[in-house]
CSV table of C-alpha atoms in Angstrom, one decimal:
chain,number,residue,atom,x,y,z
S,189,UNK,CA,0.0,0.0,0.0
S,190,UNK,CA,1.3,3.4,-1.0
S,191,UNK,CA,2.2,6.0,1.6
S,192,UNK,CA,3.4,9.6,1.4
S,193,UNK,CA,7.1,10.3,2.1
S,194,UNK,CA,8.0,13.4,4.1
S,195,UNK,CA,9.4,16.3,2.0
S,196,UNK,CA,13.0,17.3,2.7
S,197,UNK,CA,13.5,20.9,3.8
S,198,UNK,CA,16.8,21.5,1.9
S,199,UNK,CA,15.2,20.5,-1.4
S,200,UNK,CA,12.7,23.4,-1.1
S,201,UNK,CA,15.5,26.0,-0.5
S,202,UNK,CA,18.3,24.6,-2.6
S,203,UNK,CA,17.8,26.7,-5.8
S,204,UNK,CA,17.5,30.0,-4.0
S,205,UNK,CA,20.6,29.2,-1.9
S,206,UNK,CA,22.6,28.3,-5.0
S,207,UNK,CA,21.7,31.5,-6.6
S,208,UNK,CA,22.7,33.5,-3.6
S,209,UNK,CA,26.1,31.7,-3.4
S,210,UNK,CA,26.7,32.4,-7.1
S,211,UNK,CA,25.9,36.1,-6.8
S,212,UNK,CA,28.2,36.3,-3.8
S,213,UNK,CA,31.0,34.7,-5.6
S,214,UNK,CA,30.5,37.0,-8.6
S,215,UNK,CA,30.6,40.0,-6.3
S,216,UNK,CA,33.9,38.8,-4.9
S,217,UNK,CA,35.4,38.4,-8.4
S,218,UNK,CA,34.2,41.8,-9.5
S,219,UNK,CA,35.5,43.4,-6.3
S,220,UNK,CA,38.9,41.9,-6.8
S,221,UNK,CA,39.1,42.7,-10.6
S,222,UNK,CA,40.6,46.1,-11.7
S,223,UNK,CA,38.3,48.8,-13.0
S,224,UNK,CA,37.5,48.5,-16.7
S,225,UNK,CA,40.1,50.2,-18.9
S,226,UNK,CA,42.6,50.8,-16.1
S,227,UNK,CA,45.0,48.0,-16.6
S,228,UNK,CA,46.5,46.3,-19.7
S,229,UNK,CA,48.8,43.4,-20.0
S,230,UNK,CA,51.7,44.0,-22.4
S,231,UNK,CA,54.4,41.6,-23.6
S,232,UNK,CA,57.9,42.6,-22.6
S,233,UNK,CA,59.2,42.1,-26.1
S,234,UNK,CA,56.7,44.7,-27.4
S,235,UNK,CA,57.9,47.6,-25.3
S,236,UNK,CA,61.1,49.6,-25.1
S,237,UNK,CA,62.4,50.8,-21.7
S,238,UNK,CA,64.5,54.0,-21.3
S,239,UNK,CA,66.2,55.2,-18.1
S,240,UNK,CA,66.2,58.7,-16.8
S,241,UNK,CA,69.8,59.9,-16.5
S,242,UNK,CA,71.6,63.1,-15.8
S,243,UNK,CA,74.0,64.5,-18.4
S,244,UNK,CA,74.8,67.3,-20.8
S,245,UNK,CA,71.8,68.2,-23.1
S,246,UNK,CA,73.3,69.2,-26.5
S,247,UNK,CA,70.6,71.5,-27.9
S,248,UNK,CA,71.3,71.0,-31.6
S,249,UNK,CA,69.2,69.9,-34.5
S,250,UNK,CA,70.3,67.4,-37.2
S,251,UNK,CA,69.2,68.5,-40.7
S,252,UNK,CA,69.1,66.3,-43.7
S,253,UNK,CA,69.7,68.8,-46.5
S,254,UNK,CA,70.1,69.0,-50.3
S,255,UNK,CA,72.8,71.0,-52.0
S,256,UNK,CA,71.4,73.7,-54.3
S,257,UNK,CA,73.0,76.6,-56.1
S,258,UNK,CA,73.2,79.7,-54.1
S,259,UNK,CA,71.7,81.8,-56.9
S,260,UNK,CA,69.5,80.5,-59.7
S,261,UNK,CA,68.1,82.7,-62.4
S,262,UNK,CA,65.3,81.2,-64.5
S,263,UNK,CA,65.1,81.7,-68.3
S,264,UNK,CA,61.6,82.3,-69.4
S,265,UNK,CA,60.4,83.0,-72.9
S,266,UNK,CA,59.2,86.7,-72.8
S,267,UNK,CA,57.8,86.1,-76.3
S,268,UNK,CA,56.9,82.8,-77.9
S,269,UNK,CA,58.3,81.7,-81.2
S,270,UNK,CA,60.1,79.1,-83.2
S,271,UNK,CA,63.6,78.0,-82.3
S,272,UNK,CA,65.9,79.2,-85.1
S,273,UNK,CA,69.3,78.5,-83.6
S,274,UNK,CA,70.7,76.9,-80.4
S,275,UNK,CA,74.3,78.1,-79.7
S,276,UNK,CA,75.0,76.6,-76.3
S,277,UNK,CA,74.6,73.1,-74.9
S,278,UNK,CA,73.0,72.3,-71.6
S,279,UNK,CA,75.5,72.2,-68.7
S,280,UNK,CA,77.9,74.7,-70.3
S,281,UNK,CA,79.5,77.5,-68.3
S,282,UNK,CA,78.3,80.9,-69.7
S,283,UNK,CA,79.1,84.5,-69.1
S,284,UNK,CA,76.4,87.2,-68.6
S,285,UNK,CA,75.1,88.3,-72.0
S,286,UNK,CA,76.1,85.2,-73.9
S,287,UNK,CA,73.7,84.5,-76.7
S,288,UNK,CA,72.2,81.1,-76.0
S,289,UNK,CA,69.5,80.7,-78.6
S,290,UNK,CA,67.5,82.7,-81.2
S,291,UNK,CA,63.7,82.5,-81.8
S,292,UNK,CA,61.7,83.9,-84.7
S,293,UNK,CA,58.2,85.3,-84.5
S,294,UNK,CA,56.9,86.7,-87.8
S,295,UNK,CA,53.8,88.2,-86.2
S,296,UNK,CA,55.8,90.0,-83.5
S,297,UNK,CA,58.1,91.4,-86.1
S,298,UNK,CA,55.2,92.8,-88.1
S,299,UNK,CA,53.7,94.3,-85.0
S,300,UNK,CA,57.0,96.0,-84.1
S,301,UNK,CA,57.3,97.3,-87.7
S,302,UNK,CA,53.7,98.6,-87.5
S,303,UNK,CA,54.5,100.2,-84.1
S,304,UNK,CA,57.6,101.9,-85.5
S,305,UNK,CA,55.6,103.3,-88.4
S,306,UNK,CA,52.9,104.7,-86.0
S,307,UNK,CA,55.5,106.2,-83.7
S,308,UNK,CA,57.4,107.8,-86.6
S,309,UNK,CA,54.2,109.4,-87.8
S,310,UNK,CA,53.3,110.6,-84.4
S,311,UNK,CA,56.8,111.9,-83.9
S,312,UNK,CA,56.6,113.8,-87.2
S,313,UNK,CA,53.3,115.4,-86.1
S,314,UNK,CA,54.9,116.4,-82.8
S,315,UNK,CA,57.8,118.0,-84.5
S,316,UNK,CA,55.5,119.9,-86.8
S,317,UNK,CA,53.6,121.2,-83.8
S,318,UNK,CA,56.8,122.1,-82.1
S,319,UNK,CA,58.0,123.9,-85.2
S,320,UNK,CA,54.7,125.9,-85.5
S,321,UNK,CA,55.0,126.9,-81.9
S,322,UNK,CA,58.5,128.1,-82.4
S,323,UNK,CA,57.5,130.0,-85.5
S,324,UNK,CA,54.6,131.6,-83.7
S,325,UNK,CA,57.0,132.6,-80.9
S,326,UNK,CA,59.5,134.1,-83.4
S,327,UNK,CA,56.6,136.0,-85.1
S,328,UNK,CA,55.5,137.6,-81.8
S,329,UNK,CA,59.1,138.5,-81.0
S,330,UNK,CA,59.6,140.0,-84.5
S,331,UNK,CA,56.3,142.0,-84.0
S,332,UNK,CA,57.6,143.4,-80.7
S,333,UNK,CA,60.9,144.3,-82.3
S,334,UNK,CA,59.2,146.2,-85.1
S,335,UNK,CA,57.0,148.1,-82.8
S,336,UNK,CA,59.9,149.0,-80.5
S,337,UNK,CA,61.7,150.4,-83.6
S,338,UNK,CA,58.7,152.3,-84.7
S,339,UNK,CA,58.1,153.7,-81.2
S,340,UNK,CA,61.7,154.9,-81.0
S,341,UNK,CA,61.5,156.6,-84.4
S,342,UNK,CA,58.3,158.4,-83.4
S,343,UNK,CA,59.9,159.4,-80.1
S,344,UNK,CA,62.8,161.0,-82.0
S,345,UNK,CA,60.4,162.7,-84.5
S,346,UNK,CA,58.2,164.1,-81.7
S,347,UNK,CA,61.3,165.5,-80.0
S,348,UNK,CA,62.5,167.2,-83.1
S,349,UNK,CA,59.1,168.6,-84.0
S,350,UNK,CA,58.6,169.9,-80.5
S,351,UNK,CA,61.9,171.8,-80.8
S,352,UNK,CA,60.9,173.2,-84.2
S,353,UNK,CA,57.4,174.1,-83.0
S,354,UNK,CA,58.9,176.1,-80.1
S,355,UNK,CA,60.8,178.1,-82.6
S,356,UNK,CA,57.8,178.5,-84.9
S,357,UNK,CA,59.1,176.5,-87.8
S,358,UNK,CA,56.1,174.1,-87.8
S,359,UNK,CA,52.6,174.4,-86.6
S,360,UNK,CA,51.3,172.8,-83.5
S,361,UNK,CA,48.9,170.5,-85.3
S,362,UNK,CA,51.7,168.7,-87.0
S,363,UNK,CA,53.3,168.0,-83.6
S,364,UNK,CA,50.0,166.8,-82.2
S,365,UNK,CA,49.6,164.3,-85.0
S,366,UNK,CA,53.1,162.9,-84.4
S,367,UNK,CA,52.4,162.7,-80.6
S,368,UNK,CA,49.1,160.9,-81.2
S,369,UNK,CA,50.7,158.4,-83.6
S,370,UNK,CA,53.5,157.7,-81.1
S,371,UNK,CA,51.0,157.2,-78.3
S,372,UNK,CA,49.1,154.7,-80.4
S,373,UNK,CA,52.3,152.8,-81.3
S,374,UNK,CA,53.3,152.7,-77.6
S,375,UNK,CA,49.9,151.2,-76.6
S,376,UNK,CA,50.3,148.6,-79.4
S,377,UNK,CA,53.8,147.8,-78.3
S,378,UNK,CA,52.6,147.3,-74.7
S,379,UNK,CA,49.9,144.9,-76.0
S,380,UNK,CA,52.4,143.1,-78.2
S,381,UNK,CA,54.7,142.6,-75.2
S,382,UNK,CA,51.9,141.2,-73.1
S,383,UNK,CA,50.9,138.9,-75.9
S,384,UNK,CA,54.5,137.8,-76.3
S,385,UNK,CA,54.7,137.0,-72.5
S,386,UNK,CA,51.5,135.0,-72.5
S,387,UNK,CA,52.5,133.3,-75.7
S,388,UNK,CA,55.9,132.3,-74.3
S,389,UNK,CA,54.2,130.9,-71.1
S,390,UNK,CA,51.7,128.9,-73.1
S,391,UNK,CA,54.2,127.7,-75.6
S,392,UNK,CA,56.7,126.6,-72.9
S,393,UNK,CA,54.0,124.4,-71.4
S,394,UNK,CA,53.0,123.1,-74.8
S,395,UNK,CA,56.6,122.3,-75.7
S,396,UNK,CA,57.1,120.5,-72.3
S,397,UNK,CA,54.0,118.4,-73.0
S,398,UNK,CA,55.0,117.7,-76.5
S,399,UNK,CA,58.5,116.6,-75.5
S,400,UNK,CA,57.1,114.4,-72.7
S,401,UNK,CA,54.8,112.8,-75.3
S,402,UNK,CA,57.7,112.3,-77.6
S,403,UNK,CA,59.7,110.6,-74.8
S,404,UNK,CA,56.7,108.4,-74.0
S,405,UNK,CA,56.4,107.4,-77.6
S,406,UNK,CA,60.1,106.6,-77.8
S,407,UNK,CA,59.7,104.5,-74.6
S,408,UNK,CA,56.8,102.6,-76.3
S,409,UNK,CA,58.9,102.0,-79.3
S,410,UNK,CA,61.9,100.8,-77.3
S,411,UNK,CA,59.6,98.5,-75.4
S,412,UNK,CA,58.3,97.0,-78.7
S,413,UNK,CA,61.9,96.6,-79.9
S,414,UNK,CA,62.8,95.0,-76.5
S,415,UNK,CA,60.1,92.4,-77.1
S,416,UNK,CA,61.7,91.7,-80.5
S,417,UNK,CA,65.2,91.6,-78.9
S,418,UNK,CA,63.8,89.1,-76.3
S,419,UNK,CA,63.7,86.5,-79.1
S,420,UNK,CA,67.4,86.4,-78.6
S,421,UNK,CA,67.8,84.3,-75.4
S,422,UNK,CA,70.9,85.5,-73.4
S,423,UNK,CA,72.5,84.4,-70.2
S,424,UNK,CA,71.4,86.8,-67.4
S,425,UNK,CA,74.4,86.1,-65.1
S,426,UNK,CA,77.7,84.2,-65.1
S,427,UNK,CA,77.1,80.6,-64.2
S,428,UNK,CA,76.2,77.1,-65.4
S,429,UNK,CA,73.4,76.6,-67.8
S,430,UNK,CA,71.0,73.9,-66.7
S,431,UNK,CA,67.6,72.4,-67.8
S,432,UNK,CA,68.2,73.9,-71.2
S,433,UNK,CA,66.7,71.5,-73.8
S,434,UNK,CA,65.8,73.6,-76.8
S,435,UNK,CA,65.9,72.0,-80.2
S,436,UNK,CA,65.9,73.8,-83.6
S,437,UNK,CA,62.4,74.0,-85.0
S,438,UNK,CA,60.8,73.7,-81.6
S,439,UNK,CA,57.8,76.0,-80.9
S,440,UNK,CA,58.1,77.8,-77.6
S,441,UNK,CA,55.1,79.3,-75.9
S,442,UNK,CA,55.1,82.8,-74.4
S,443,UNK,CA,56.2,82.6,-70.7
S,444,UNK,CA,57.5,79.0,-71.0
S,445,UNK,CA,60.5,78.1,-68.9
S,446,UNK,CA,63.4,77.1,-71.1
S,447,UNK,CA,66.2,76.8,-68.6
S,448,UNK,CA,68.1,78.4,-65.8
S,449,UNK,CA,71.6,79.7,-65.0
S,450,UNK,CA,73.1,78.7,-61.6
S,451,UNK,CA,75.8,80.5,-59.8
S,452,UNK,CA,79.1,78.6,-60.2
S,453,UNK,CA,80.8,77.0,-57.2
S,454,UNK,CA,78.4,78.8,-54.8
S,455,UNK,CA,76.0,76.6,-52.9
S,456,UNK,CA,73.4,76.6,-50.2
S,457,UNK,CA,71.6,73.8,-48.4
S,458,UNK,CA,67.8,73.3,-48.2
S,459,UNK,CA,66.8,71.2,-45.3
S,460,UNK,CA,63.6,69.4,-44.4
S,461,UNK,CA,62.9,69.6,-40.7
S,462,UNK,CA,60.2,68.2,-38.4
S,463,UNK,CA,57.4,70.6,-37.7
S,464,UNK,CA,58.2,70.3,-33.9
S,465,UNK,CA,61.2,72.6,-34.4
S,466,UNK,CA,59.3,75.3,-36.3
S,467,UNK,CA,58.8,77.6,-33.3
S,468,UNK,CA,62.5,77.3,-32.3
S,469,UNK,CA,64.2,77.7,-35.7
S,470,UNK,CA,64.9,81.3,-36.9
S,471,UNK,CA,67.2,83.1,-39.3
S,472,UNK,CA,70.7,83.8,-38.0
S,473,UNK,CA,71.1,80.6,-36.1
S,474,UNK,CA,74.6,79.0,-36.6
S,475,UNK,CA,75.4,75.4,-37.6
S,476,UNK,CA,77.9,73.3,-39.5
S,477,UNK,CA,78.6,70.5,-41.9
S,478,UNK,CA,81.5,68.0,-41.4
S,479,UNK,CA,83.3,67.3,-44.6
S,480,UNK,CA,86.9,66.9,-45.8
S,481,UNK,CA,88.1,66.4,-42.3
S,482,UNK,CA,86.8,69.8,-40.9
S,483,UNK,CA,83.7,71.7,-39.9
S,484,UNK,CA,82.2,74.2,-42.4
S,485,UNK,CA,80.1,76.8,-40.6
S,486,UNK,CA,76.6,77.5,-41.7
S,487,UNK,CA,73.9,80.1,-41.0
S,488,UNK,CA,70.2,79.9,-41.3
S,489,UNK,CA,69.1,82.5,-43.8
S,490,UNK,CA,65.5,81.7,-44.5
S,491,UNK,CA,62.7,79.7,-42.9
S,492,UNK,CA,59.7,78.6,-44.9
S,493,UNK,CA,56.8,78.3,-42.4
S,494,UNK,CA,54.6,76.2,-44.7
S,495,UNK,CA,54.3,72.6,-43.3
S,496,UNK,CA,53.8,69.7,-45.7
S,497,UNK,CA,53.7,66.1,-44.5
S,498,UNK,CA,54.8,67.1,-41.1
S,499,UNK,CA,57.9,69.0,-42.2
S,500,UNK,CA,59.0,72.5,-43.1
S,501,UNK,CA,62.0,73.8,-45.1
S,502,UNK,CA,64.9,76.2,-44.3
S,503,UNK,CA,67.8,77.6,-46.3
S,504,UNK,CA,71.3,77.4,-44.8
S,505,UNK,CA,74.2,79.3,-46.4
S,506,UNK,CA,77.9,78.6,-45.8
S,507,UNK,CA,79.5,81.4,-43.8
S,508,UNK,CA,83.1,80.9,-44.8
S,509,UNK,CA,83.2,78.9,-48.0
S,510,UNK,CA,81.8,75.5,-49.0
S,511,UNK,CA,83.4,72.1,-49.1
S,512,UNK,CA,85.2,71.5,-52.4
S,513,UNK,CA,83.5,68.2,-53.0
S,514,UNK,CA,79.9,69.5,-53.1
S,515,UNK,CA,77.7,69.0,-56.1
S,516,UNK,CA,74.2,70.1,-56.9
S,517,UNK,CA,71.6,67.6,-55.8
S,518,UNK,CA,73.9,65.9,-53.2
S,519,UNK,CA,72.5,65.1,-49.8
S,520,UNK,CA,74.5,66.1,-46.7
S,521,UNK,CA,74.0,65.9,-42.9
S,522,UNK,CA,74.1,69.3,-41.2
S,523,UNK,CA,73.6,70.4,-37.6
S,524,UNK,CA,72.0,73.6,-36.4
S,525,UNK,CA,72.8,74.9,-32.8
S,526,UNK,CA,69.5,75.9,-31.1
S,527,UNK,CA,71.1,76.8,-27.8
S,528,UNK,CA,73.9,76.2,-25.3
S,529,UNK,CA,74.6,72.8,-23.8
S,530,UNK,CA,73.3,72.5,-20.2
S,531,UNK,CA,73.2,69.8,-17.5
S,532,UNK,CA,69.8,68.2,-17.3
S,533,UNK,CA,67.8,65.1,-16.6
S,534,UNK,CA,67.6,63.2,-19.9
S,535,UNK,CA,65.2,60.6,-21.2
S,536,UNK,CA,65.7,58.7,-24.5
S,537,UNK,CA,63.3,59.9,-27.2
S,538,UNK,CA,60.8,57.5,-28.6
S,539,UNK,CA,57.3,57.1,-30.1
S,540,UNK,CA,55.7,57.8,-26.8
S,541,UNK,CA,56.4,61.5,-27.2
S,542,UNK,CA,54.0,61.8,-30.1
S,543,UNK,CA,51.3,59.6,-28.5
S,544,UNK,CA,51.4,61.4,-25.2
S,545,UNK,CA,52.2,64.8,-26.4
S,546,UNK,CA,54.9,64.9,-23.8
S,547,UNK,CA,52.2,65.2,-21.0
S,548,UNK,CA,52.5,61.8,-19.4
S,549,UNK,CA,54.6,58.6,-19.3
S,550,UNK,CA,54.3,55.0,-18.0
S,551,UNK,CA,56.9,54.7,-15.3
S,552,UNK,CA,58.1,51.2,-14.1
S,553,UNK,CA,58.2,50.2,-10.5
S,554,UNK,CA,61.2,48.6,-8.8
S,555,UNK,CA,60.2,45.1,-9.9
S,556,UNK,CA,60.0,46.2,-13.5
S,557,UNK,CA,56.7,44.3,-13.9
S,558,UNK,CA,54.3,47.2,-13.6
S,559,UNK,CA,54.3,50.6,-15.2
S,560,UNK,CA,52.0,53.3,-13.9
S,561,UNK,CA,50.9,56.3,-15.8
S,562,UNK,CA,52.3,59.6,-14.5
S,563,UNK,CA,52.0,63.2,-15.5
S,564,UNK,CA,55.4,64.7,-16.6
S,565,UNK,CA,56.7,67.9,-18.0
S,566,UNK,CA,59.2,67.7,-20.8
S,567,UNK,CA,61.3,70.4,-22.5
S,568,UNK,CA,63.8,70.5,-25.3
S,569,UNK,CA,64.6,67.5,-27.4
S,570,UNK,CA,67.2,66.4,-29.9
S,571,UNK,CA,67.6,63.3,-31.9
S,572,UNK,CA,68.6,61.2,-28.8
S,573,UNK,CA,67.2,62.7,-25.7
S,574,UNK,CA,64.4,64.8,-24.3
S,575,UNK,CA,64.9,67.2,-21.4
S,576,UNK,CA,62.9,66.2,-18.2
S,577,UNK,CA,61.6,69.2,-16.4
S,578,UNK,CA,59.3,67.7,-13.8
S,579,UNK,CA,57.6,64.4,-12.9
S,580,UNK,CA,60.6,62.0,-13.2
S,581,UNK,CA,63.6,61.3,-11.1
S,582,UNK,CA,67.1,60.2,-12.0
S,583,UNK,CA,67.3,56.4,-12.3
S,584,UNK,CA,63.6,55.8,-13.0
S,585,UNK,CA,62.7,53.7,-16.0
S,586,UNK,CA,60.1,54.7,-18.5
S,587,UNK,CA,58.3,52.9,-21.3
S,588,UNK,CA,59.5,54.9,-24.4
S,589,UNK,CA,57.8,52.8,-27.1
S,590,UNK,CA,54.4,53.7,-28.7
S,591,UNK,CA,51.4,54.3,-26.5
S,592,UNK,CA,49.0,54.1,-29.4
S,593,UNK,CA,47.0,51.1,-28.0
S,594,UNK,CA,46.8,52.1,-24.4
S,595,UNK,CA,46.7,55.8,-24.2
S,596,UNK,CA,43.5,55.5,-21.9
S,597,UNK,CA,45.2,53.0,-19.5
S,598,UNK,CA,46.4,53.7,-16.0
S,599,UNK,CA,48.6,50.7,-15.4
S,600,UNK,CA,50.6,48.4,-17.7
S,601,UNK,CA,51.5,44.9,-16.5
S,602,UNK,CA,54.7,43.8,-18.2
S,603,UNK,CA,54.6,40.1,-18.9
S,604,UNK,CA,57.6,38.1,-20.2
S,605,UNK,CA,57.2,36.5,-23.6
S,606,UNK,CA,53.7,37.4,-24.5
S,607,UNK,CA,50.3,38.7,-23.4
């Protein structure tokens, strides 16, 4: 016969108890686990460690520079045309004024001839006007001279007649007519002199304007002839002709670059420099190049502030002659002194500088197994070291490799061989 078995008490409570134990264990695990994003395991073979040391910070800048001519003058076609003759080969040494090539341009020649004809006609018209003005001036002068002579003659006649009238040899009416005639001539002479003065003033201004116009026309004509002369390509300075590849029969467009002349045996350096140094580099800074067993001093003469691909350019000129072995296009290593050498805490440079912006670093503890993030203040840098201003002490070790994958971490755990 069936009978009911008594229910065990633990069976009723076993599932709630198991759930409570599981939650408690999970809470313990979560409590002991680090906060999300605070710690990252890193393999030791994937990091580079650098030690903070004290030494002399050499504040100079290495520059990879290209040798260029100190002076280059470009040859551009002022007027287009067809190459008629080429007299000098590319690469030749030339003197200023040397005829390099000749171009022909029939249309330009016709335009210059037409301009010469127009200018000649205008010059003839100006000369005619000038001649007419001069003739008018002479006529006025002649008129004054004639009236002055007539006035003098009448003056003498009146004096003679007055003496005769006083003695009764002639009547008074004859004297009066002579005096009236002389007064009329005197008034006419005064007007003629005023007219001459005004005419001289006006003619002087007109002559000045005519001569200025003639000078301007001559300038226009000379300009047109200059365009025609520009078909003869000449060397602008003494130097070496480069990039000159004209061929007989070739058509050259107006304004086209046809070559350049470089100063001989005079060079400068153009360096490409990391944009980090742009605020610190200025004209006048000194530097040097080591070549032929000695140092050749340099001076920064120009800084180009435009940044391309993270770099800017600067010109450096030799202060006391250039090495004899230099050649255009050659690459040399130069150094520019940015400041005096000083004693400082030094940390080897590395990719961490770019990732952290120099604001923080991961510093290893005494065991070398943990690196904690620490705020630091860094100063000047060269190719080997960066100056430590605050946040690090001598002897401490720092992760100097890239922080790209853990810039948001607080602690790095250095594990041997992987992780």
